[in-house]
PDB file of C-alpha atoms in Angstrom:
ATOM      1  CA  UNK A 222     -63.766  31.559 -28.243  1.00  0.00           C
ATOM      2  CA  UNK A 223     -64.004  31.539 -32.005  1.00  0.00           C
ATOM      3  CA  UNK A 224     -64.256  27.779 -32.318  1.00  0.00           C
ATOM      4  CA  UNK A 225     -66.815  27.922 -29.164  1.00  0.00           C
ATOM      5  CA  UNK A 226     -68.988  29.950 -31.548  1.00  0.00           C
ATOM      6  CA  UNK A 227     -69.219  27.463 -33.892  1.00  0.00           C
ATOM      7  CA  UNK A 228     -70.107  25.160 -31.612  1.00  0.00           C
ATOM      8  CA  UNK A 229     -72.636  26.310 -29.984  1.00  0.00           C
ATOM      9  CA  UNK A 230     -74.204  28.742 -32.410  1.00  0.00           C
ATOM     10  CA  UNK A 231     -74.130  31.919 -31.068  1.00  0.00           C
ATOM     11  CA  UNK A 232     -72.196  34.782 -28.901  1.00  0.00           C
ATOM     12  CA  UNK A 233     -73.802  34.704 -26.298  1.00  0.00           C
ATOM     13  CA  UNK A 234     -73.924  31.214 -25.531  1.00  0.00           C
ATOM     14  CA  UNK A 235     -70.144  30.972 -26.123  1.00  0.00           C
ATOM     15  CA  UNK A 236     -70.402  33.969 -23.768  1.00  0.00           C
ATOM     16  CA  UNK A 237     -72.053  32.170 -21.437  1.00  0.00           C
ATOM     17  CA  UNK A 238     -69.554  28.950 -21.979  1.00  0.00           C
ATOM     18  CA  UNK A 239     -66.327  31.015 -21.241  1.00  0.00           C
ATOM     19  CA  UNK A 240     -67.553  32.792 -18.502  1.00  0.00           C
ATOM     20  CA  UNK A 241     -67.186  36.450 -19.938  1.00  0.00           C
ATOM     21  CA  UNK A 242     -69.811  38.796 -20.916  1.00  0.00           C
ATOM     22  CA  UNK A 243     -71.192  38.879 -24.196  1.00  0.00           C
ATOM     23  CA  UNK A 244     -69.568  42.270 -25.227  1.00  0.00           C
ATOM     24  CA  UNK A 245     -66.415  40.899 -24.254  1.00  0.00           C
ATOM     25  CA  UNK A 246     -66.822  37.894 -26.711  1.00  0.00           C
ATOM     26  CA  UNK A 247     -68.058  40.379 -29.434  1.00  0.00           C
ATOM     27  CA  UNK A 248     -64.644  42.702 -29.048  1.00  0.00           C
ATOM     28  CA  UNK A 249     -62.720  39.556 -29.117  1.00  0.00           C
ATOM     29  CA  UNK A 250     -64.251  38.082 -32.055  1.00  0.00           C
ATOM     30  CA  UNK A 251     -63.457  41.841 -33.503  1.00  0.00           C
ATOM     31  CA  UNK A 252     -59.715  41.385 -32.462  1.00  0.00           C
ATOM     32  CA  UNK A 253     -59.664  38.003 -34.523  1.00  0.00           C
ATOM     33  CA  UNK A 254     -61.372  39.748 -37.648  1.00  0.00           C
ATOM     34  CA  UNK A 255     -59.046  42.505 -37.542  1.00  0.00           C
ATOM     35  CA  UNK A 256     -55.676  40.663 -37.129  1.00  0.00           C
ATOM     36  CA  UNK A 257     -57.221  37.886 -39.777  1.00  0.00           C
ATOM     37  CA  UNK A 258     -57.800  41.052 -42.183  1.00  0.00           C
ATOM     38  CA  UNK A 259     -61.328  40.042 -43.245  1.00  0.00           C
ATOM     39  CA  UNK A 260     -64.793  39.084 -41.869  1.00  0.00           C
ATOM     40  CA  UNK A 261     -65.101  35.885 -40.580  1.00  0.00           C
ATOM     41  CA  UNK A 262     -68.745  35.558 -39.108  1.00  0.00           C
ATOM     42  CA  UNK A 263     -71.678  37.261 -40.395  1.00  0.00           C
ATOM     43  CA  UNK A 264     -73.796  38.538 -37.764  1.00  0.00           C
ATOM     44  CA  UNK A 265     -77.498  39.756 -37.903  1.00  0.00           C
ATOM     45  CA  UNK A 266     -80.124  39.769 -35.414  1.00  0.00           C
ATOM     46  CA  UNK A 267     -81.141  35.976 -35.896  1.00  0.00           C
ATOM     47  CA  UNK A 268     -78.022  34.263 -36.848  1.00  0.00           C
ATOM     48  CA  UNK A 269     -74.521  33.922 -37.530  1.00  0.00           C
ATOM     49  CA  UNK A 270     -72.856  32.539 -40.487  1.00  0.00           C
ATOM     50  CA  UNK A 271     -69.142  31.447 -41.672  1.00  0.00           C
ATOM     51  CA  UNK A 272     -67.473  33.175 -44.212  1.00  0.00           C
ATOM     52  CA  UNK A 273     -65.282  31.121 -46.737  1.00  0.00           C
ATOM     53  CA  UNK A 274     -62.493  32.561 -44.465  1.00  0.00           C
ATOM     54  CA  UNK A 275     -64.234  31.703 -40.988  1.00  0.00           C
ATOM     55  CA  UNK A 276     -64.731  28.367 -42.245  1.00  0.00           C
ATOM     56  CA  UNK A 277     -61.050  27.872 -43.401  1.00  0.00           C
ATOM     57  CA  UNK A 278     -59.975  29.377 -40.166  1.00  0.00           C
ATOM     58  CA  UNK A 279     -62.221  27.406 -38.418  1.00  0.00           C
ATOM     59  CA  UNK A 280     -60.465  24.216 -39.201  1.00  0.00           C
ATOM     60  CA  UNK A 281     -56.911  25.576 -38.664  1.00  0.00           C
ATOM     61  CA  UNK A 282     -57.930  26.773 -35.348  1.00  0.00           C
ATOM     62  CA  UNK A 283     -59.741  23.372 -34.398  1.00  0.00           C
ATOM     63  CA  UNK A 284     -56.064  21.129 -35.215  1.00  0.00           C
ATOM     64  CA  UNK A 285     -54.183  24.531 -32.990  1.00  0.00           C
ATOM     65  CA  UNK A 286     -56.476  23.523 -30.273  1.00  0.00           C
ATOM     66  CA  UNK A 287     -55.824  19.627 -30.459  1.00  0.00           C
ATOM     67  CA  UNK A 288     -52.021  20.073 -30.594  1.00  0.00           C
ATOM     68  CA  UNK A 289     -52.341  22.892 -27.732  1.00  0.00           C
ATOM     69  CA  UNK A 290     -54.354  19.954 -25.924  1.00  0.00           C
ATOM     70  CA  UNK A 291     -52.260  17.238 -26.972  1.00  0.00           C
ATOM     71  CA  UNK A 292     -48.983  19.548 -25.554  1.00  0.00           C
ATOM     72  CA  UNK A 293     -50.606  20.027 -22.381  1.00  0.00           C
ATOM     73  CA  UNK A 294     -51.549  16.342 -21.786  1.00  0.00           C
ATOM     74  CA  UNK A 295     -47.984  15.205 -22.564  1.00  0.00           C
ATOM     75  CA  UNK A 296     -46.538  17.629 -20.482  1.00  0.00           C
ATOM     76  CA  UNK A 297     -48.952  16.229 -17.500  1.00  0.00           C
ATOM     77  CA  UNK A 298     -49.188  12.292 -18.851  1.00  0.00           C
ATOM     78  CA  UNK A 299     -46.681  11.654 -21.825  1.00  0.00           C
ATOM     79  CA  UNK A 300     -42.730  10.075 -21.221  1.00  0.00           C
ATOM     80  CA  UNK A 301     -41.172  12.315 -18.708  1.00  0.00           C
ATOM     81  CA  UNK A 302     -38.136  14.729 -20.977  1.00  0.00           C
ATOM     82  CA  UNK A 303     -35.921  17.513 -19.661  1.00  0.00           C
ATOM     83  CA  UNK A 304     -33.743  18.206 -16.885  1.00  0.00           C
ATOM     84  CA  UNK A 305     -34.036  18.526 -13.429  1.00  0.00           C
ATOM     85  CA  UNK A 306     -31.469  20.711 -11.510  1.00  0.00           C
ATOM     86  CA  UNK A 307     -31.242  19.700  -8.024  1.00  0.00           C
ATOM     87  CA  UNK A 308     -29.149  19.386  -4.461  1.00  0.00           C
ATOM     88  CA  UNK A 309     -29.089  17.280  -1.856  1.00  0.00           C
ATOM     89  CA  UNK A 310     -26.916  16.108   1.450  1.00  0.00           C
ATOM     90  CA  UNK A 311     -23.255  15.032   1.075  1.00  0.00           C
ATOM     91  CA  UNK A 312     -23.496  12.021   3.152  1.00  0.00           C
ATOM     92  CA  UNK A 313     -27.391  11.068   2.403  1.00  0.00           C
ATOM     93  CA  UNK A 314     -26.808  12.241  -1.109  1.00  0.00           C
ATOM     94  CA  UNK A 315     -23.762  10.006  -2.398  1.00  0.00           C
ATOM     95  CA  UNK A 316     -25.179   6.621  -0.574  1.00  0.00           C
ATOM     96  CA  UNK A 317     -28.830   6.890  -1.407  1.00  0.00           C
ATOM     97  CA  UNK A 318     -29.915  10.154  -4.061  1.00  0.00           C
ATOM     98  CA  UNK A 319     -27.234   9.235  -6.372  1.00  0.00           C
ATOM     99  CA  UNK A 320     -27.878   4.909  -6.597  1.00  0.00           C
ATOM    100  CA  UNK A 321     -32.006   6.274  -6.491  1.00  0.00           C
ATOM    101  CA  UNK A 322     -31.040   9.112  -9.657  1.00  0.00           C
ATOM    102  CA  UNK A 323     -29.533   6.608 -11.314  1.00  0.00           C
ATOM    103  CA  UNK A 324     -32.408   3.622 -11.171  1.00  0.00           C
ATOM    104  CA  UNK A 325     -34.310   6.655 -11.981  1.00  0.00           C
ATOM    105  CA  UNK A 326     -32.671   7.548 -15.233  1.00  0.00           C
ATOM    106  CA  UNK A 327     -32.856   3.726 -16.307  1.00  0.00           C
ATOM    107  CA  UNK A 328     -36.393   4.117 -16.391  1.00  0.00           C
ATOM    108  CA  UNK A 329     -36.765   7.654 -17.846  1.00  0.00           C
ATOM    109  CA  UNK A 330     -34.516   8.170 -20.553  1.00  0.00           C
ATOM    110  CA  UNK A 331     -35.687  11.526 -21.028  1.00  0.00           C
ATOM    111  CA  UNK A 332     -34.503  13.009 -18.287  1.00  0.00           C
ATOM    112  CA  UNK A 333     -31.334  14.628 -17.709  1.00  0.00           C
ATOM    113  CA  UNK A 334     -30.327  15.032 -13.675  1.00  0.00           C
ATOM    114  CA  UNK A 335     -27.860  18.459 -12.814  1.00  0.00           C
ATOM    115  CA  UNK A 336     -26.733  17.647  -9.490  1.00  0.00           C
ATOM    116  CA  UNK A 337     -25.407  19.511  -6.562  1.00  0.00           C
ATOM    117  CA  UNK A 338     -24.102  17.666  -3.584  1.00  0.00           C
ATOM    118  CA  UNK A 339     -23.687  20.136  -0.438  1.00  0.00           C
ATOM    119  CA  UNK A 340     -24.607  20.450   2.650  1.00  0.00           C
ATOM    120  CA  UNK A 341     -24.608  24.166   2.852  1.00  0.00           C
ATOM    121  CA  UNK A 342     -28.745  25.250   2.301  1.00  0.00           C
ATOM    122  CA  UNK A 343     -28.767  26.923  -1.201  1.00  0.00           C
ATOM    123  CA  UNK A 344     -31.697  29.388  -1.885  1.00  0.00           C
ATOM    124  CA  UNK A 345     -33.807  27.318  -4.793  1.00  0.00           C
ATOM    125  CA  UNK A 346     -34.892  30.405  -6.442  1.00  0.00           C
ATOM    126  CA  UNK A 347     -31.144  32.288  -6.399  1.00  0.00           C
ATOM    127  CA  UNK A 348     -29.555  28.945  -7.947  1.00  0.00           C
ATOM    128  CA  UNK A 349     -32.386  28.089  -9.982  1.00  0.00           C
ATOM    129  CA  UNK A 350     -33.035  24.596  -8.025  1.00  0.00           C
ATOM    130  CA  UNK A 351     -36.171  22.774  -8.924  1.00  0.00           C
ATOM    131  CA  UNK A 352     -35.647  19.805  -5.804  1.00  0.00           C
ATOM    132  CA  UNK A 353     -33.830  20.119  -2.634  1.00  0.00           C
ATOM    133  CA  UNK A 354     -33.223  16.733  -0.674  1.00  0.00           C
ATOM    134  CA  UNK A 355     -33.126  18.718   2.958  1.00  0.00           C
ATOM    135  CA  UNK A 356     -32.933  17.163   6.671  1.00  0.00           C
ATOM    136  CA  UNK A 357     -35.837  18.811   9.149  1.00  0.00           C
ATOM    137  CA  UNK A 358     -37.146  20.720  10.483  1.00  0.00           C
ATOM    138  CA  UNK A 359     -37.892  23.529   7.613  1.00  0.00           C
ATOM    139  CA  UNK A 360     -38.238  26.982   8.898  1.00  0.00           C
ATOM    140  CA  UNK A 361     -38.934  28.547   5.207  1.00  0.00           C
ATOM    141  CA  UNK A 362     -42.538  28.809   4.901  1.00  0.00           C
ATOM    142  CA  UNK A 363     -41.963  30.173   1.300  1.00  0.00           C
ATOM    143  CA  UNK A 364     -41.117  27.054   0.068  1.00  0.00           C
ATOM    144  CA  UNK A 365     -43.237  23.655  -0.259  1.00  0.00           C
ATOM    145  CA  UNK A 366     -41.544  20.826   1.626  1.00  0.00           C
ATOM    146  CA  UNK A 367     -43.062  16.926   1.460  1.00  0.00           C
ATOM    147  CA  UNK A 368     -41.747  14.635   3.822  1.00  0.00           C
ATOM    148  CA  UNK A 369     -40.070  11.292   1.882  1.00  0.00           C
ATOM    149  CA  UNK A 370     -38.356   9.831   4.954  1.00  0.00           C
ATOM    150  CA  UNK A 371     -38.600   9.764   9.183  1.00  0.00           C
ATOM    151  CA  UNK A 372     -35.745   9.709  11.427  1.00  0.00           C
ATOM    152  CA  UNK A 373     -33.766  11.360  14.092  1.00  0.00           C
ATOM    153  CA  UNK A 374     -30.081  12.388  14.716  1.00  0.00           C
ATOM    154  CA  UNK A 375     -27.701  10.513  16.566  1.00  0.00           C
ATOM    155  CA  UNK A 376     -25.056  11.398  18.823  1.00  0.00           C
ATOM    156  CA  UNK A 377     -22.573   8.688  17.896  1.00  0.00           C
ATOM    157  CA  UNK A 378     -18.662   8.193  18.654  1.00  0.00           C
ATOM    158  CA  UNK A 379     -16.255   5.623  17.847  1.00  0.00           C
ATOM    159  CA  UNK A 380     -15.330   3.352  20.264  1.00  0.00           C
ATOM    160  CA  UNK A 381     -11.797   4.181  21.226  1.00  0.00           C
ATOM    161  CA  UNK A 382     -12.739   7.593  22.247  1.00  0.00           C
ATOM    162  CA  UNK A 383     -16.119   6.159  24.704  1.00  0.00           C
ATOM    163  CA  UNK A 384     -13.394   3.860  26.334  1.00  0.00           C
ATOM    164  CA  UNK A 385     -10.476   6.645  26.416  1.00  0.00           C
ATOM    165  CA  UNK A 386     -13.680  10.255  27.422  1.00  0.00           C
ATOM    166  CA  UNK A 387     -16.338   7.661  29.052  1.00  0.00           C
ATOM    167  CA  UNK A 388     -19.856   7.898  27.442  1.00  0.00           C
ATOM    168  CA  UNK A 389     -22.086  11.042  28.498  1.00  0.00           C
ATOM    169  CA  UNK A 390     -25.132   9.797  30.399  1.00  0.00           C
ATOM    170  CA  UNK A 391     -26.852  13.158  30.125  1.00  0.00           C
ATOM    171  CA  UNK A 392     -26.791  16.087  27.219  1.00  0.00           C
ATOM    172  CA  UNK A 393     -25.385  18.245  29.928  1.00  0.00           C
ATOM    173  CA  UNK A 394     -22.388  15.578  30.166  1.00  0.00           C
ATOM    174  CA  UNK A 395     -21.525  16.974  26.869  1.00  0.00           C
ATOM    175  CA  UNK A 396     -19.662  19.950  28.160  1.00  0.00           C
ATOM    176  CA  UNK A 397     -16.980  17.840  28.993  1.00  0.00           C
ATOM    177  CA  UNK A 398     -16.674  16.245  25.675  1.00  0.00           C
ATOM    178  CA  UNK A 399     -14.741  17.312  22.244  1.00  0.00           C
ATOM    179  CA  UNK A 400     -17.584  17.468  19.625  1.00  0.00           C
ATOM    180  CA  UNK A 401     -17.204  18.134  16.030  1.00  0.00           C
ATOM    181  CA  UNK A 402     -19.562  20.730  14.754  1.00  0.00           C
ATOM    182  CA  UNK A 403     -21.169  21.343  11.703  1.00  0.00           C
ATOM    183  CA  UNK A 404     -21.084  24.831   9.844  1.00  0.00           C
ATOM    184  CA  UNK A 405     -23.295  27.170   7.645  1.00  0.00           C
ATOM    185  CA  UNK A 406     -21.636  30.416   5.909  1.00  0.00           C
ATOM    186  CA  UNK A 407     -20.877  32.191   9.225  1.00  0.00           C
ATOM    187  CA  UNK A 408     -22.579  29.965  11.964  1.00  0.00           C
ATOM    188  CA  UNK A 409     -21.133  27.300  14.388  1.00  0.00           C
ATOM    189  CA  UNK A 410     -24.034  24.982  14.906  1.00  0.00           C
ATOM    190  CA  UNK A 411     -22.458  24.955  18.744  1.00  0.00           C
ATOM    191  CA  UNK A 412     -25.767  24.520  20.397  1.00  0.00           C
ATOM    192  CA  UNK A 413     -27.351  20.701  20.306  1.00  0.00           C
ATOM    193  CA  UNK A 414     -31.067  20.466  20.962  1.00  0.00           C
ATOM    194  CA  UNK A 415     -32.543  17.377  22.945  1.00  0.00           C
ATOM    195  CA  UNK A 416     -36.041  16.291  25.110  1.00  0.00           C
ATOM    196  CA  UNK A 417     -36.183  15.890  28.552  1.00  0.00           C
ATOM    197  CA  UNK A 418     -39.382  14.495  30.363  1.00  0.00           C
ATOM    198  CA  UNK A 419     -41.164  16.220  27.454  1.00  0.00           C
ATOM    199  CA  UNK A 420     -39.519  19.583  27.294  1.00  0.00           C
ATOM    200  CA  UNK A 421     -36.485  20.932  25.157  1.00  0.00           C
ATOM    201  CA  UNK A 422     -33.242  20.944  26.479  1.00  0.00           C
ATOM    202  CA  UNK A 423     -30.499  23.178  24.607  1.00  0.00           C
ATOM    203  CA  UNK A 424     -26.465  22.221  25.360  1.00  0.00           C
ATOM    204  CA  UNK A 425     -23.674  24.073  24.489  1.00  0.00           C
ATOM    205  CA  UNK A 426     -20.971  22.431  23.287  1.00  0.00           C
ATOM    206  CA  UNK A 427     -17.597  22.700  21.735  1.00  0.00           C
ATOM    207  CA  UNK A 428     -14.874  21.431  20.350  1.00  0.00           C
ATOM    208  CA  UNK A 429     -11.822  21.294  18.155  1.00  0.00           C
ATOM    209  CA  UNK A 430     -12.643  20.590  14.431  1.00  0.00           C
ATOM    210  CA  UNK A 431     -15.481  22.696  12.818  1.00  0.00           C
ATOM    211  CA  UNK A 432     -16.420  22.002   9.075  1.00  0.00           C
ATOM    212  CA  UNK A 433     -19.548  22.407   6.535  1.00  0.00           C
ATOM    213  CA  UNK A 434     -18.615  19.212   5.260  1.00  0.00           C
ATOM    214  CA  UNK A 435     -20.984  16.102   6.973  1.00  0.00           C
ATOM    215  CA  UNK A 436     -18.281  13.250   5.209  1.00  0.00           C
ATOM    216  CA  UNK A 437     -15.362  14.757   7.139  1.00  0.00           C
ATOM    217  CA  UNK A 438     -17.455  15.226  10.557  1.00  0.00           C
ATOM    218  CA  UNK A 439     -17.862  11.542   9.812  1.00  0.00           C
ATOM    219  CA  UNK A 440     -14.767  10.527   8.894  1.00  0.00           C
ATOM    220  CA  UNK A 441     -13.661  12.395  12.212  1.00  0.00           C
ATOM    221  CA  UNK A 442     -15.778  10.849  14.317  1.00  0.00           C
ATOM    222  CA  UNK A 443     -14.461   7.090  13.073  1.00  0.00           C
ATOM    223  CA  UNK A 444     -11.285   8.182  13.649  1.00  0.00           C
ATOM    224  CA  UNK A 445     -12.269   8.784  17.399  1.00  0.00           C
ATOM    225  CA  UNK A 446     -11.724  12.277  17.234  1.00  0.00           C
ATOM    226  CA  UNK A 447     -14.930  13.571  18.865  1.00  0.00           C
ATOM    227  CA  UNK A 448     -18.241  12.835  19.530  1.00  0.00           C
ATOM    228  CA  UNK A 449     -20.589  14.174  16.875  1.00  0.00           C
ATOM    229  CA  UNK A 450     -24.471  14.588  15.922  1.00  0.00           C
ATOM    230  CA  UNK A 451     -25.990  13.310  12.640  1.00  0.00           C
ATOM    231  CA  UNK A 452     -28.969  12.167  11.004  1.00  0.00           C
ATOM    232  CA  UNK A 453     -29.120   8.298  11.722  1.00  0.00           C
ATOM    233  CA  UNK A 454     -29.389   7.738   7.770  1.00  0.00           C
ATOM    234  CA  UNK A 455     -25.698   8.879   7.523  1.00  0.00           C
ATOM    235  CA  UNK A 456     -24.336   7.087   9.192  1.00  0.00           C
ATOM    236  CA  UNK A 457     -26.416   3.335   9.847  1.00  0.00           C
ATOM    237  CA  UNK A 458     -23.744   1.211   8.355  1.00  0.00           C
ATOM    238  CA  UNK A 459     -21.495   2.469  10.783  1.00  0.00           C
ATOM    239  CA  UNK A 460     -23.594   1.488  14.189  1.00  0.00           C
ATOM    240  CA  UNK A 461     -25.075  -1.921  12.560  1.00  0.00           C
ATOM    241  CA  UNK A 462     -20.595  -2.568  12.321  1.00  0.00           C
ATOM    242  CA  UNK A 463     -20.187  -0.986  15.416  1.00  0.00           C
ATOM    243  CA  UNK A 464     -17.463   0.996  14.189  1.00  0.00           C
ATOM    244  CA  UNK A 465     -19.822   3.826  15.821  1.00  0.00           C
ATOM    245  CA  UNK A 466     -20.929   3.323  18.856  1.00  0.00           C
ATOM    246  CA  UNK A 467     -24.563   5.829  19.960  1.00  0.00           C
ATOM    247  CA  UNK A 468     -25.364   7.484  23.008  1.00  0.00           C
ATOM    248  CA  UNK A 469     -28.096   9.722  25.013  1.00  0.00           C
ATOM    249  CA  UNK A 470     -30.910   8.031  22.799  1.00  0.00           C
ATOM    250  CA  UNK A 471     -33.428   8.747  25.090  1.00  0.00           C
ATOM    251  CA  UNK A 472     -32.862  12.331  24.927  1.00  0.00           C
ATOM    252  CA  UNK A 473     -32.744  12.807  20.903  1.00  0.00           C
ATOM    253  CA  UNK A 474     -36.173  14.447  19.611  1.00  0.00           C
ATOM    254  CA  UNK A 475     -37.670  13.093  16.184  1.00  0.00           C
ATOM    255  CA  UNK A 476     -37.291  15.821  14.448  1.00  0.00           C
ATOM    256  CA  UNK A 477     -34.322  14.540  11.702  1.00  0.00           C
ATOM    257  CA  UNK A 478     -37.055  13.960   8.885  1.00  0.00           C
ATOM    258  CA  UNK A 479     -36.219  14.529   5.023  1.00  0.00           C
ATOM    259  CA  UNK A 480     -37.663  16.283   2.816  1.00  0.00           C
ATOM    260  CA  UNK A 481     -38.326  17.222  -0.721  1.00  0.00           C
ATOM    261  CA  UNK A 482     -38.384  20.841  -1.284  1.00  0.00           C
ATOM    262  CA  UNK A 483     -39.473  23.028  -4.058  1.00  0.00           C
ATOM    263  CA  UNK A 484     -39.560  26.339  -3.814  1.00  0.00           C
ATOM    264  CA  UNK A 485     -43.416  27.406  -3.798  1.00  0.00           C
ATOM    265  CA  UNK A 486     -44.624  27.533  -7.148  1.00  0.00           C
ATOM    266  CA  UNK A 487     -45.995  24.131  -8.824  1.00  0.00           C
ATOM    267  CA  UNK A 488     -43.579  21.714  -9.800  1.00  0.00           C
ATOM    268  CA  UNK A 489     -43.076  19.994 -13.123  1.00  0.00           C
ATOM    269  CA  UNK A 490     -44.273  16.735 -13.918  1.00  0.00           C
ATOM    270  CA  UNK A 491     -40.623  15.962 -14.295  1.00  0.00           C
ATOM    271  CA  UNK A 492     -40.183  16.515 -10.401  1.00  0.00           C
ATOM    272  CA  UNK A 493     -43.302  15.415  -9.097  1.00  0.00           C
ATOM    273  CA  UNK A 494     -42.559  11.874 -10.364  1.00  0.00           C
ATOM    274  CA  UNK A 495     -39.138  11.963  -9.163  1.00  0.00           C
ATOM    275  CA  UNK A 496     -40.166  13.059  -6.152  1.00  0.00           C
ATOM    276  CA  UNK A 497     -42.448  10.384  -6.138  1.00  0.00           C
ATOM    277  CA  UNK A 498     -39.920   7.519  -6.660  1.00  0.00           C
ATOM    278  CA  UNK A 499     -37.273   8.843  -4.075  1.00  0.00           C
ATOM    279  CA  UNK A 500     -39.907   8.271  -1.010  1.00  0.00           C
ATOM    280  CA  UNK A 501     -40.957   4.642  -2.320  1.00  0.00           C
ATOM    281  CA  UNK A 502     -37.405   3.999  -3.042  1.00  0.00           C
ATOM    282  CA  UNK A 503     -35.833   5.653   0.900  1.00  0.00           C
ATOM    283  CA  UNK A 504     -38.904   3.800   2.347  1.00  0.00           C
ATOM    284  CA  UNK A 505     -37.967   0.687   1.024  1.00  0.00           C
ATOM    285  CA  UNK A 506     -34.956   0.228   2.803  1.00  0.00           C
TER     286      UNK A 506
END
């Protein structure tokens, strides 16, 4: 405000230019004067004029305003500095987030990564989290979610158990199967969701082995323990070998998208640009 009334020549019109009224700009200039100790603009009815003081103060305050604005721009624009504390996937997060992070890094040396691989959902805010690498769909509305990479789940098996159970020809078929779940801190994820003619079909399903881990449901699965459901991402090497073999993919809904997550308020510059990066880098595969 101070350095407005310099430019423009009067309280008012740096009234006027900040939006306020002009008794507001008057008490603040008043504020300035008393914390400065002395006068620092002379007011009368037809002008104002700088003390000695106002103009000394004057210049200080006009460099404090072009570091303030030279602060804020790097923030936004300059070389991208401090750390990022994030979590992602097991599976999705060791083969993809980690190799991205790292060709990341090599370009931004300024940046330091604090990494938490799990796929239990952590609350952002709780933990302090400034990205989230989540599979859809998002049921949080709190939090801001941008979508960095389409796909589905698959139900996938290896191929001694198809030959030794026979492959399920409908979700229903399931019943008869051994599935490996996934779990969440008391939950059984026991229920598999699907799309018939256009409408949802639920299945219930169980099984022997139940874990929170998506490497060991994996590692089950190849094993040909059990047929088991996973984002197709997880697991691609493993049908393009055929050391997984899919099924029912006519019934599977698209609804296996990832996404970045923050949790609501606006994201550093920091984040935003990694953000940025991990969807050109997922979509370039």
């Amino acid at each position: 405000m101070f350095v407005g009334i310099a430019e423009v020549g009067s309280l008012s019109a740096a009234a006027r230019q900040h939006a306020v009224a002009t008794s507001t700009a008057t008490a603040a200039l008043q504020q300035l004067e008393n914390q400065a100790g002395t006068t620092l603009i002379r007011r009368s009815t037809r002008r104002l004029s700088f003390t000695h003081e106002g103009l000394q103060f004057l210049s200080d305050a006009r460099k404090l305003l072009a570091d303030w604005d030279a602060s804020v721009g790097g923030v936004k624009d300059g070389p991208l500095r401090g750390t990022i504390k994030m979590t992602s996937t097991v599976d999705f997060g060791r083969s993809k987030v980690v190799p991205a992070i790292d060709r990341f890094m090599e370009l931004h040396s300024g940046i330091s990564i604090d990494l938490h691989i799990s796929d239990t959902v952590m609350d952002l805010v709780e933990h302090n989290i400034d990205l989230a690498i989540r599979n859809g769909p998002l049921r949080d509305s709190s939090l801001k979610a941008r979508l960095i990479l389409r796909g589905q789940r698959v139900i996938s098996a290896a191929p001694s158990y198809w030959q030794a159970r026979g492959m399920p020809l409908h979700p229903e078929d399931l019943g008869a199967h051994i599935c490996l779940m996934v779990s969440r801190p008391g939950t059984t994820f026991s229920t598999w969701h699907f799309v018939e003619g256009g409408k949802s079909v639920s299945v219930r399903v169980s099984g022997n082995r139940v874990t929170n881990d998506g490497s060991i449901l994996k590692r089950w699965a190849l094993k040909g323990y059990g047929v088991f459901l996973s984002p197709v991402w997880d697991i691609r090497e493993e049908l393009s070998s055929g050391a997984l073999v899919p099924a029912l993919d006519g019934f599977l809904p698209d609804n296996a998208n990832l996404y970045a997550v923050t949790d609501g308020s606006a994201a550093s510059h920091r984040v935003r640009a990694l953000i940025d990066f991990l969807a050109d880098e997922f979509n370039r595969e």
